[in-house]
Amino acid sequence: MTQTSPAAAPAQAAPPPARRSRVHRAWFVAAVTFVTIIGAAAFRSLPGLLIDPLHQEFGWSRGTIGVAVSLNLALYGLTAPFAAALMDRFGIRRVVAAALLVIAAGSGLTVWMTAAWQLWLCWGLLVGLGSGSMALAFAATVTNRWFTERRGLVSGILTAASASGQLIFLPLLSWLSEHHGWRPAAVTVALAALAVVPFVWILLRDHPADVGVKPYGAREFMAKPPPVTGAARRTLGILSTSVRTGTFWLLAGTFAICGASTNGLVQTHFVPAEHDHGMPVTTAASLLAVVGVFDVVGTIASGWFTDRFEPRRLLAVYYALRGLSLLFLPMLLGPSVHPPMLFFIVFYGLDWVATVPPTLALCREQFGEDSAIVFGWVLASHQIGAALVAYLGGVARDVFGTYDLVWYASGALCAAAALMSLVIRRAPAAPAPALS
């Protein structure tokens, strides 16, 4: 029996003793992350409900209001890669707690606004910056640190949290906006963000090593890496490297179309489009909430599929089906709910953000340890696409008096995204070890 020499002992870096549990701690961290994203999702439910009330109260055009929504969506994406780097520097808990406070401040201050620039400042700038720090790059960072197995499933579950938040808050916010005005709805968003802060601060942990456990599925204990300084420099450096690859541009392009056809188009303009056809706002908002129900199912299922099937083919199927559904939507809009519209809601809901798990998987495959930050930049393209369509959709409605052109254009873009997904190259396989 061999003995370890005293000199070799310090090199073992054994983890501190941790109490055994039937459920791995990573699942508790994922649960806290899920609840956090649900709480923050309240603000994402509101922009589409604000368009008509703000237009009626202040006389602002839909294009003017769309500027705030576009700024919010763009900052949501552009902040994400820097937030991922800040989490490496200051820790997940501090960054997320600060982001929730900024969201609460931005939403709460809107109740006193009297000019359009104040809407752009509060809802566009503050809420955009705060929400960007809690974007899907947050979910990617948690998944990468706490899991080595079931990453597709976990990313699907965490992505579905946004849909769950929409499901919970959208009917409530639409009812508040219709019966008591938009200000109580804005205050509700602020309170929801504040309510999540204690959960984040008390329960969330930055790394498995903080509680002396291995990541879920890992065979070896992983020491917590030291804080990474120069967050902005690192984020821009990773962008500079990744933009030299065709894969990055294909992922960014497809995800920009994803954002344009979901957050920018349907989430922002579906309710006012249905209202144009005589449907009550509360009914239209309830339909959008049902999208959230099936989004949860579709995204979790997509995560399960991503662990088992080729992500490029999954993306192609998702975008093709989404584009087909959008081409039929103008024929389905009307004053009442009918079976074909319900079929669209279910079909579209299953596909809403099903693209996220395979896109995350491709980022991990292609960019390795930098994948969370790279995904943050890919997400930035998602939100830029969303911001453009949120603005252009409002302008198209002002100019043409209908949203039909925007639905058709988005359907065609989704068809292009399906083709782009199929040409993403596989990462080169790691060389086999040399035989001695």
Tab-separated table of C-alpha atoms in Angstrom:
chain	number	residue	atom	x	y	z
A	1	MET	CA	0.000	0.000	0.000
A	2	THR	CA	1.530	3.313	-1.070
A	3	GLN	CA	1.576	6.408	1.093
A	4	THR	CA	1.413	10.003	-0.030
A	5	SER	CA	4.465	11.978	0.960
A	6	PRO	CA	3.941	15.154	3.013
A	7	ALA	CA	5.412	17.213	0.200
A	8	ALA	CA	2.772	15.976	-2.212
A	9	ALA	CA	-0.169	16.613	0.086
A	10	PRO	CA	-0.727	20.300	-0.701
A	11	ALA	CA	-1.099	19.501	-4.426
A	12	GLN	CA	-4.256	17.462	-3.915
A	13	ALA	CA	-6.552	20.520	-3.530
A	14	ALA	CA	-9.288	18.410	-1.967
A	15	PRO	CA	-12.681	20.061	-1.698
A	16	PRO	CA	-14.026	20.982	1.724
A	17	PRO	CA	-16.415	18.425	3.178
A	18	ALA	CA	-19.992	18.892	2.060
A	19	ARG	CA	-23.128	17.310	3.388
A	20	ARG	CA	-24.413	14.591	1.111
A	21	SER	CA	-27.767	15.178	-0.517
A	22	ARG	CA	-29.890	13.073	-2.803
A	23	VAL	CA	-30.442	16.130	-4.995
A	24	HIS	CA	-27.324	17.794	-6.355
A	25	ARG	CA	-26.880	21.423	-5.321
A	26	ALA	CA	-26.731	22.425	-8.996
A	27	TRP	CA	-30.458	21.778	-9.305
A	28	PHE	CA	-31.186	24.177	-6.424
A	29	VAL	CA	-29.076	26.855	-8.120
A	30	ALA	CA	-30.967	26.221	-11.361
A	31	ALA	CA	-34.254	26.576	-9.451
A	32	VAL	CA	-33.214	29.941	-7.985
A	33	THR	CA	-32.113	31.072	-11.440
A	34	PHE	CA	-35.469	29.978	-12.847
A	35	VAL	CA	-37.399	31.978	-10.215
A	36	THR	CA	-35.136	34.991	-10.758
A	37	ILE	CA	-35.753	35.039	-14.498
A	38	ILE	CA	-39.493	34.631	-13.892
A	39	GLY	CA	-39.502	37.714	-11.657
A	40	ALA	CA	-37.522	39.743	-14.164
A	41	ALA	CA	-39.757	38.554	-17.026
A	42	ALA	CA	-42.550	40.787	-15.759
A	43	PHE	CA	-41.035	43.831	-17.465
A	44	ARG	CA	-40.874	41.978	-20.796
A	45	SER	CA	-44.644	41.472	-20.678
A	46	LEU	CA	-45.450	45.180	-20.567
A	47	PRO	CA	-44.191	46.975	-23.743
A	48	GLY	CA	-46.879	45.597	-26.059
A	49	LEU	CA	-49.549	46.657	-23.565
A	50	LEU	CA	-48.196	50.224	-23.294
A	51	ILE	CA	-48.464	51.170	-26.967
A	52	ASP	CA	-52.179	52.031	-27.066
A	53	PRO	CA	-52.465	53.579	-23.531
A	54	LEU	CA	-49.444	55.855	-24.078
A	55	HIS	CA	-50.690	56.802	-27.544
A	56	GLN	CA	-54.078	57.762	-26.110
A	57	GLU	CA	-52.790	59.655	-23.038
A	58	PHE	CA	-49.832	61.547	-24.504
A	59	GLY	CA	-50.606	61.521	-28.214
A	60	TRP	CA	-47.242	59.940	-29.019
A	61	SER	CA	-47.099	58.042	-32.297
A	62	ARG	CA	-46.490	54.301	-32.315
A	63	GLY	CA	-43.138	54.991	-33.914
A	64	THR	CA	-42.150	57.286	-31.013
A	65	ILE	CA	-43.162	54.671	-28.459
A	66	GLY	CA	-41.406	52.062	-30.581
A	67	VAL	CA	-38.119	53.954	-30.091
A	68	ALA	CA	-38.258	53.176	-26.346
A	69	VAL	CA	-39.119	49.540	-26.991
A	70	SER	CA	-36.328	49.287	-29.576
A	71	LEU	CA	-33.780	50.883	-27.236
A	72	ASN	CA	-34.854	48.483	-24.499
A	73	LEU	CA	-34.499	45.457	-26.758
A	74	ALA	CA	-31.162	46.586	-28.211
A	75	LEU	CA	-29.609	47.234	-24.787
A	76	TYR	CA	-31.008	43.922	-23.550
A	77	GLY	CA	-28.774	42.271	-26.109
A	78	LEU	CA	-25.739	44.589	-26.130
A	79	THR	CA	-25.389	44.476	-22.339
A	80	ALA	CA	-25.471	40.664	-22.179
A	81	PRO	CA	-21.867	39.876	-23.210
A	82	PHE	CA	-20.448	42.499	-20.836
A	83	ALA	CA	-22.683	41.161	-18.047
A	84	ALA	CA	-21.313	37.652	-18.631
A	85	ALA	CA	-17.770	39.013	-18.237
A	86	LEU	CA	-18.800	41.009	-15.137
A	87	MET	CA	-20.128	37.784	-13.610
A	88	ASP	CA	-16.640	36.323	-14.044
A	89	ARG	CA	-15.221	39.398	-12.295
A	90	PHE	CA	-17.692	40.163	-9.486
A	91	GLY	CA	-19.805	37.006	-9.287
A	92	ILE	CA	-23.260	36.088	-10.518
A	93	ARG	CA	-25.060	37.101	-7.335
A	94	ARG	CA	-23.835	40.712	-7.223
A	95	VAL	CA	-24.441	41.399	-10.911
A	96	VAL	CA	-27.960	39.942	-10.926
A	97	ALA	CA	-29.020	41.700	-7.721
A	98	ALA	CA	-27.806	45.048	-9.081
A	99	ALA	CA	-29.611	44.405	-12.369
A	100	LEU	CA	-32.917	43.767	-10.597
A	101	LEU	CA	-32.579	47.058	-8.691
A	102	VAL	CA	-31.960	48.962	-11.939
A	103	ILE	CA	-35.045	47.346	-13.520
A	104	ALA	CA	-37.159	48.328	-10.518
A	105	ALA	CA	-35.905	51.916	-10.656
A	106	GLY	CA	-36.492	52.277	-14.383
A	107	SER	CA	-39.999	50.846	-14.320
A	108	GLY	CA	-41.021	52.729	-11.172
A	109	LEU	CA	-39.856	56.115	-12.455
A	110	THR	CA	-42.051	55.900	-15.566
A	111	VAL	CA	-45.148	56.745	-13.515
A	112	TRP	CA	-43.957	60.393	-13.313
A	113	MET	CA	-42.955	60.835	-16.970
A	114	THR	CA	-44.511	63.587	-19.074
A	115	ALA	CA	-42.299	63.567	-22.184
A	116	ALA	CA	-41.196	60.940	-24.677
A	117	TRP	CA	-37.493	61.319	-23.807
A	118	GLN	CA	-38.316	60.237	-20.246
A	119	LEU	CA	-39.888	57.056	-21.623
A	120	TRP	CA	-36.723	56.445	-23.641
A	121	LEU	CA	-34.558	57.068	-20.554
A	122	CYS	CA	-36.530	54.976	-18.037
A	123	TRP	CA	-37.983	52.159	-20.098
A	124	GLY	CA	-35.393	52.218	-22.854
A	125	LEU	CA	-32.085	52.868	-21.071
A	126	LEU	CA	-32.494	51.791	-17.434
A	127	VAL	CA	-34.750	48.780	-17.942
A	128	GLY	CA	-32.745	47.805	-21.031
A	129	LEU	CA	-29.448	47.829	-19.120
A	130	GLY	CA	-30.896	45.958	-16.161
A	131	SER	CA	-32.651	43.349	-18.224
A	132	GLY	CA	-29.572	42.838	-20.397
A	133	SER	CA	-27.613	41.849	-17.314
A	134	MET	CA	-30.203	39.131	-16.685
A	135	ALA	CA	-30.445	37.959	-20.263
A	136	LEU	CA	-29.890	34.433	-21.483
A	137	ALA	CA	-26.150	34.929	-20.987
A	138	PHE	CA	-26.998	34.651	-17.269
A	139	ALA	CA	-28.624	31.289	-17.904
A	140	ALA	CA	-25.638	30.248	-20.054
A	141	THR	CA	-23.181	31.167	-17.288
A	142	VAL	CA	-25.107	29.187	-14.664
A	143	THR	CA	-25.406	26.195	-16.997
A	144	ASN	CA	-21.710	26.203	-17.915
A	145	ARG	CA	-20.507	26.502	-14.310
A	146	TRP	CA	-22.857	24.123	-12.538
A	147	PHE	CA	-23.481	21.389	-15.132
A	148	THR	CA	-21.353	19.164	-17.344
A	149	GLU	CA	-24.273	16.839	-18.131
A	150	ARG	CA	-27.863	17.706	-19.070
A	151	ARG	CA	-26.776	21.119	-20.295
A	152	GLY	CA	-29.302	21.124	-23.129
A	153	LEU	CA	-32.159	20.279	-20.786
A	154	VAL	CA	-31.101	22.873	-18.193
A	155	SER	CA	-30.686	25.617	-20.795
A	156	GLY	CA	-34.169	24.760	-22.078
A	157	ILE	CA	-35.662	24.969	-18.588
A	158	LEU	CA	-33.986	28.301	-17.820
A	159	THR	CA	-35.002	29.726	-21.190
A	160	ALA	CA	-38.580	28.654	-20.461
A	161	ALA	CA	-38.495	30.789	-17.304
A	162	SER	CA	-39.070	33.908	-19.379
A	163	ALA	CA	-42.177	32.337	-20.852
A	164	SER	CA	-43.364	31.370	-17.386
A	165	GLY	CA	-42.972	34.970	-16.250
A	166	GLN	CA	-44.950	36.119	-19.254
A	167	LEU	CA	-47.656	33.568	-18.432
A	168	ILE	CA	-47.897	34.778	-14.842
A	169	PHE	CA	-47.751	38.536	-15.407
A	170	LEU	CA	-49.227	39.248	-18.833
A	171	PRO	CA	-52.922	38.657	-17.950
A	172	LEU	CA	-52.478	40.558	-14.669
A	173	LEU	CA	-50.717	43.498	-16.326
A	174	SER	CA	-53.274	43.679	-19.141
A	175	TRP	CA	-56.131	43.692	-16.608
A	176	LEU	CA	-54.435	46.414	-14.548
A	177	SER	CA	-53.716	48.495	-17.641
A	178	GLU	CA	-57.279	48.237	-18.950
A	179	HIS	CA	-59.104	48.836	-15.658
A	180	HIS	CA	-56.722	51.056	-13.674
A	181	GLY	CA	-54.355	52.540	-16.247
A	182	TRP	CA	-50.803	51.726	-17.257
A	183	ARG	CA	-49.161	53.231	-14.130
A	184	PRO	CA	-50.242	50.468	-11.699
A	185	ALA	CA	-48.937	47.958	-14.235
A	186	ALA	CA	-45.539	49.686	-14.287
A	187	VAL	CA	-45.424	49.735	-10.472
A	188	THR	CA	-46.239	46.001	-10.421
A	189	VAL	CA	-43.221	45.340	-12.635
A	190	ALA	CA	-40.988	47.328	-10.280
A	191	LEU	CA	-42.267	45.456	-7.217
A	192	ALA	CA	-41.822	42.080	-8.938
A	193	ALA	CA	-38.160	42.863	-9.661
A	194	LEU	CA	-37.585	44.025	-6.074
A	195	ALA	CA	-39.222	40.906	-4.644
A	196	VAL	CA	-36.653	38.652	-6.308
A	197	VAL	CA	-33.571	40.438	-4.923
A	198	PRO	CA	-33.599	38.677	-1.494
A	199	PHE	CA	-33.831	35.248	-3.154
A	200	VAL	CA	-30.818	36.025	-5.320
A	201	TRP	CA	-28.715	37.398	-2.483
A	202	ILE	CA	-29.462	34.615	0.000
A	203	LEU	CA	-29.761	31.500	-2.171
A	204	LEU	CA	-27.716	31.971	-5.349
A	205	ARG	CA	-24.070	30.877	-5.386
A	206	ASP	CA	-21.453	31.762	-7.973
A	207	HIS	CA	-19.598	28.439	-8.339
A	208	PRO	CA	-19.878	24.794	-7.162
A	209	ALA	CA	-16.594	25.208	-5.267
A	210	ASP	CA	-18.305	27.785	-3.026
A	211	VAL	CA	-20.277	24.947	-1.419
A	212	GLY	CA	-17.651	22.230	-1.885
A	213	VAL	CA	-19.315	20.169	-4.604
A	214	LYS	CA	-18.472	19.114	-8.159
A	215	PRO	CA	-20.517	20.394	-11.095
A	216	TYR	CA	-23.386	18.079	-11.898
A	217	GLY	CA	-22.058	15.172	-13.954
A	218	ALA	CA	-18.362	16.055	-13.419
A	219	ARG	CA	-15.970	13.324	-12.383
A	220	GLU	CA	-13.487	15.635	-10.666
A	221	PHE	CA	-13.747	18.552	-8.295
A	222	MET	CA	-13.145	21.882	-10.011
A	223	ALA	CA	-11.523	24.708	-8.075
A	224	LYS	CA	-13.139	28.124	-8.363
A	225	PRO	CA	-11.186	30.222	-10.861
A	226	PRO	CA	-9.852	33.586	-9.700
A	227	PRO	CA	-11.811	36.712	-10.664
A	228	VAL	CA	-11.137	37.763	-14.235
A	229	THR	CA	-10.194	41.424	-14.417
A	230	GLY	CA	-10.646	43.672	-17.439
A	231	ALA	CA	-14.203	42.586	-18.196
A	232	ALA	CA	-14.736	45.085	-21.010
A	233	ARG	CA	-11.359	44.353	-22.615
A	234	ARG	CA	-11.943	40.603	-22.431
A	235	THR	CA	-15.470	40.897	-23.864
A	236	LEU	CA	-14.318	42.988	-26.806
A	237	GLY	CA	-11.305	40.725	-27.341
A	238	ILE	CA	-13.518	37.652	-27.591
A	239	LEU	CA	-15.761	39.520	-30.034
A	240	SER	CA	-12.722	40.488	-32.131
A	241	THR	CA	-11.681	36.829	-32.345
A	242	SER	CA	-15.112	35.334	-32.933
A	243	VAL	CA	-16.138	37.736	-35.730
A	244	ARG	CA	-13.320	36.296	-37.841
A	245	THR	CA	-15.229	33.030	-38.137
A	246	GLY	CA	-18.119	32.376	-40.485
A	247	THR	CA	-19.861	30.337	-37.807
A	248	PHE	CA	-20.257	33.404	-35.594
A	249	TRP	CA	-21.950	35.366	-38.366
A	250	LEU	CA	-24.293	32.502	-39.201
A	251	LEU	CA	-25.278	32.117	-35.536
A	252	ALA	CA	-25.669	35.878	-35.120
A	253	GLY	CA	-27.684	36.184	-38.325
A	254	THR	CA	-30.101	33.379	-37.513
A	255	PHE	CA	-30.547	34.638	-33.962
A	256	ALA	CA	-31.207	38.186	-35.220
A	257	ILE	CA	-34.060	36.757	-37.282
A	258	CYS	CA	-35.216	34.835	-34.213
A	259	GLY	CA	-35.447	38.073	-32.233
A	260	ALA	CA	-37.128	39.920	-35.090
A	261	SER	CA	-39.851	37.260	-35.388
A	262	THR	CA	-40.533	36.875	-31.651
A	263	ASN	CA	-39.731	39.739	-29.247
A	264	GLY	CA	-39.690	42.419	-31.906
A	265	LEU	CA	-42.779	41.329	-33.811
A	266	VAL	CA	-45.191	39.082	-31.944
A	267	GLN	CA	-44.473	40.120	-28.359
A	268	THR	CA	-44.570	43.833	-29.223
A	269	HIS	CA	-47.217	44.035	-31.960
A	270	PHE	CA	-49.520	41.022	-31.641
A	271	VAL	CA	-51.813	42.662	-29.059
A	272	PRO	CA	-52.258	45.966	-30.964
A	273	ALA	CA	-52.656	44.022	-34.251
A	274	GLU	CA	-55.495	41.951	-32.812
A	275	HIS	CA	-56.986	45.101	-31.301
A	276	ASP	CA	-56.961	46.637	-34.801
A	277	HIS	CA	-59.224	43.745	-35.853
A	278	GLY	CA	-61.678	44.394	-32.993
A	279	MET	CA	-60.396	41.973	-30.343
A	280	PRO	CA	-60.365	43.304	-26.739
A	281	VAL	CA	-56.872	43.981	-25.375
A	282	THR	CA	-57.332	41.591	-22.432
A	283	THR	CA	-58.351	38.758	-24.768
A	284	ALA	CA	-55.384	39.371	-27.070
A	285	ALA	CA	-53.017	39.527	-24.087
A	286	SER	CA	-54.446	36.249	-22.803
A	287	LEU	CA	-53.694	34.633	-26.169
A	288	LEU	CA	-50.114	35.883	-25.895
A	289	ALA	CA	-49.943	34.404	-22.413
A	290	VAL	CA	-51.052	31.042	-23.828
A	291	VAL	CA	-48.081	31.299	-26.174
A	292	GLY	CA	-46.034	31.407	-22.975
A	293	VAL	CA	-47.643	28.173	-21.741
A	294	PHE	CA	-46.619	26.239	-24.808
A	295	ASP	CA	-43.292	28.042	-24.977
A	296	VAL	CA	-42.386	26.371	-21.673
A	297	VAL	CA	-43.222	22.960	-23.122
A	298	GLY	CA	-41.480	23.620	-26.421
A	299	THR	CA	-38.289	25.042	-24.927
A	300	ILE	CA	-37.818	22.245	-22.396
A	301	ALA	CA	-38.497	19.692	-25.127
A	302	SER	CA	-35.975	21.488	-27.348
A	303	GLY	CA	-33.373	21.180	-24.604
A	304	TRP	CA	-34.067	17.446	-24.378
A	305	PHE	CA	-33.788	17.131	-28.175
A	306	THR	CA	-30.530	19.121	-28.184
A	307	ASP	CA	-28.912	16.568	-25.869
A	308	ARG	CA	-29.780	13.843	-28.405
A	309	PHE	CA	-29.952	15.277	-31.939
A	310	GLU	CA	-27.915	17.446	-34.291
A	311	PRO	CA	-28.532	21.107	-33.257
A	312	ARG	CA	-28.096	22.461	-36.811
A	313	ARG	CA	-30.979	20.378	-38.099
A	314	LEU	CA	-33.116	21.310	-35.106
A	315	LEU	CA	-32.582	25.004	-35.836
A	316	ALA	CA	-33.494	24.555	-39.493
A	317	VAL	CA	-36.750	22.802	-38.583
A	318	TYR	CA	-37.651	25.408	-35.944
A	319	TYR	CA	-37.111	28.395	-38.252
A	320	ALA	CA	-38.919	26.787	-41.187
A	321	LEU	CA	-41.997	26.010	-39.108
A	322	ARG	CA	-42.006	29.478	-37.537
A	323	GLY	CA	-41.837	31.175	-40.926
A	324	LEU	CA	-44.698	29.069	-42.235
A	325	SER	CA	-46.899	29.989	-39.284
A	326	LEU	CA	-46.215	33.732	-39.699
A	327	LEU	CA	-47.221	33.635	-43.359
A	328	PHE	CA	-50.666	32.358	-42.332
A	329	LEU	CA	-51.163	34.744	-39.389
A	330	PRO	CA	-52.690	37.729	-41.309
A	331	MET	CA	-55.559	35.474	-42.408
A	332	LEU	CA	-56.257	34.440	-38.803
A	333	LEU	CA	-56.536	37.839	-37.093
A	334	GLY	CA	-60.090	38.760	-36.128
A	335	PRO	CA	-62.396	40.100	-33.406
A	336	SER	CA	-62.888	36.748	-31.666
A	337	VAL	CA	-60.960	33.620	-30.806
A	338	HIS	CA	-61.522	30.782	-33.260
A	339	PRO	CA	-59.967	27.302	-33.690
A	340	PRO	CA	-57.423	28.252	-36.413
A	341	MET	CA	-56.100	31.072	-34.210
A	342	LEU	CA	-55.818	28.693	-31.245
A	343	PHE	CA	-53.880	26.294	-33.467
A	344	PHE	CA	-51.488	29.128	-34.389
A	345	ILE	CA	-51.042	30.066	-30.723
A	346	VAL	CA	-50.169	26.477	-29.762
A	347	PHE	CA	-47.952	25.914	-32.809
A	348	TYR	CA	-46.115	29.225	-32.478
A	349	GLY	CA	-45.764	28.862	-28.720
A	350	LEU	CA	-43.981	25.523	-29.055
A	351	ASP	CA	-41.469	27.211	-31.373
A	352	TRP	CA	-41.137	30.589	-29.597
A	353	VAL	CA	-37.617	30.236	-28.132
A	354	ALA	CA	-36.985	26.595	-28.919
A	355	THR	CA	-34.021	27.944	-30.895
A	356	VAL	CA	-32.075	28.847	-27.735
A	357	PRO	CA	-30.846	25.385	-26.553
A	358	PRO	CA	-29.406	24.358	-29.951
A	359	THR	CA	-27.856	27.811	-30.427
A	360	LEU	CA	-26.229	27.541	-27.001
A	361	ALA	CA	-24.998	24.045	-27.844
A	362	LEU	CA	-23.393	25.309	-31.055
A	363	CYS	CA	-21.695	28.159	-29.160
A	364	ARG	CA	-20.248	25.650	-26.676
A	365	GLU	CA	-19.153	23.361	-29.511
A	366	GLN	CA	-17.465	26.125	-31.480
A	367	PHE	CA	-16.085	28.489	-28.808
A	368	GLY	CA	-15.475	26.364	-25.691
A	369	GLU	CA	-14.754	28.271	-22.468
A	370	ASP	CA	-15.633	31.602	-24.071
A	371	SER	CA	-19.055	30.327	-25.160
A	372	ALA	CA	-21.066	32.288	-22.565
A	373	ILE	CA	-19.605	35.607	-23.732
A	374	VAL	CA	-19.868	34.617	-27.403
A	375	PHE	CA	-23.491	33.674	-26.809
A	376	GLY	CA	-23.926	37.095	-25.226
A	377	TRP	CA	-22.829	38.696	-28.503
A	378	VAL	CA	-25.071	36.333	-30.472
A	379	LEU	CA	-27.897	37.373	-28.148
A	380	ALA	CA	-27.024	41.007	-28.896
A	381	SER	CA	-27.786	40.314	-32.558
A	382	HIS	CA	-31.068	38.702	-31.440
A	383	GLN	CA	-32.088	41.885	-29.672
A	384	ILE	CA	-30.895	44.180	-32.455
A	385	GLY	CA	-33.139	42.239	-34.812
A	386	ALA	CA	-35.955	42.534	-32.279
A	387	ALA	CA	-35.350	46.260	-31.849
A	388	LEU	CA	-35.429	46.934	-35.595
A	389	VAL	CA	-38.714	45.113	-36.091
A	390	ALA	CA	-40.272	46.621	-32.949
A	391	TYR	CA	-39.605	50.058	-34.443
A	392	LEU	CA	-40.275	49.243	-38.096
A	393	GLY	CA	-43.451	47.377	-37.194
A	394	GLY	CA	-44.806	50.509	-35.525
A	395	VAL	CA	-43.765	52.658	-38.477
A	396	ALA	CA	-45.378	50.223	-40.935
A	397	ARG	CA	-48.615	50.368	-38.953
A	398	ASP	CA	-48.536	54.193	-38.994
A	399	VAL	CA	-47.849	54.326	-42.745
A	400	PHE	CA	-49.942	51.451	-44.136
A	401	GLY	CA	-52.592	51.150	-41.424
A	402	THR	CA	-51.927	47.405	-41.134
A	403	TYR	CA	-49.261	44.967	-39.943
A	404	ASP	CA	-49.689	42.519	-42.852
A	405	LEU	CA	-46.469	43.473	-44.643
A	406	VAL	CA	-44.440	42.893	-41.472
A	407	TRP	CA	-45.880	39.401	-40.935
A	408	TYR	CA	-45.044	38.354	-44.498
A	409	ALA	CA	-41.519	39.805	-44.379
A	410	SER	CA	-40.781	38.016	-41.107
A	411	GLY	CA	-41.977	34.715	-42.541
A	412	ALA	CA	-39.556	35.101	-45.448
A	413	LEU	CA	-36.696	35.935	-43.074
A	414	CYS	CA	-37.380	32.762	-41.080
A	415	ALA	CA	-37.054	30.720	-44.274
A	416	ALA	CA	-33.641	32.312	-44.833
A	417	ALA	CA	-32.636	31.478	-41.251
A	418	ALA	CA	-33.516	27.823	-41.825
A	419	LEU	CA	-31.128	27.677	-44.770
A	420	MET	CA	-28.384	29.492	-42.834
A	421	SER	CA	-28.642	26.959	-39.986
A	422	LEU	CA	-27.897	24.066	-42.311
A	423	VAL	CA	-24.584	25.532	-43.523
A	424	ILE	CA	-23.036	26.017	-40.071
A	425	ARG	CA	-19.900	23.896	-40.057
A	426	ARG	CA	-19.041	21.355	-37.407
A	427	ALA	CA	-16.173	22.184	-35.067
A	428	PRO	CA	-13.029	20.167	-35.880
A	429	ALA	CA	-12.673	17.067	-33.729
A	430	ALA	CA	-9.975	17.097	-31.066
A	431	PRO	CA	-6.860	15.178	-32.200
A	432	ALA	CA	-6.509	11.682	-30.813
A	433	PRO	CA	-3.692	11.209	-28.274
A	434	ALA	CA	-0.476	9.830	-29.771
A	435	LEU	CA	0.349	6.217	-29.031
A	436	SER	CA	3.521	5.769	-27.057
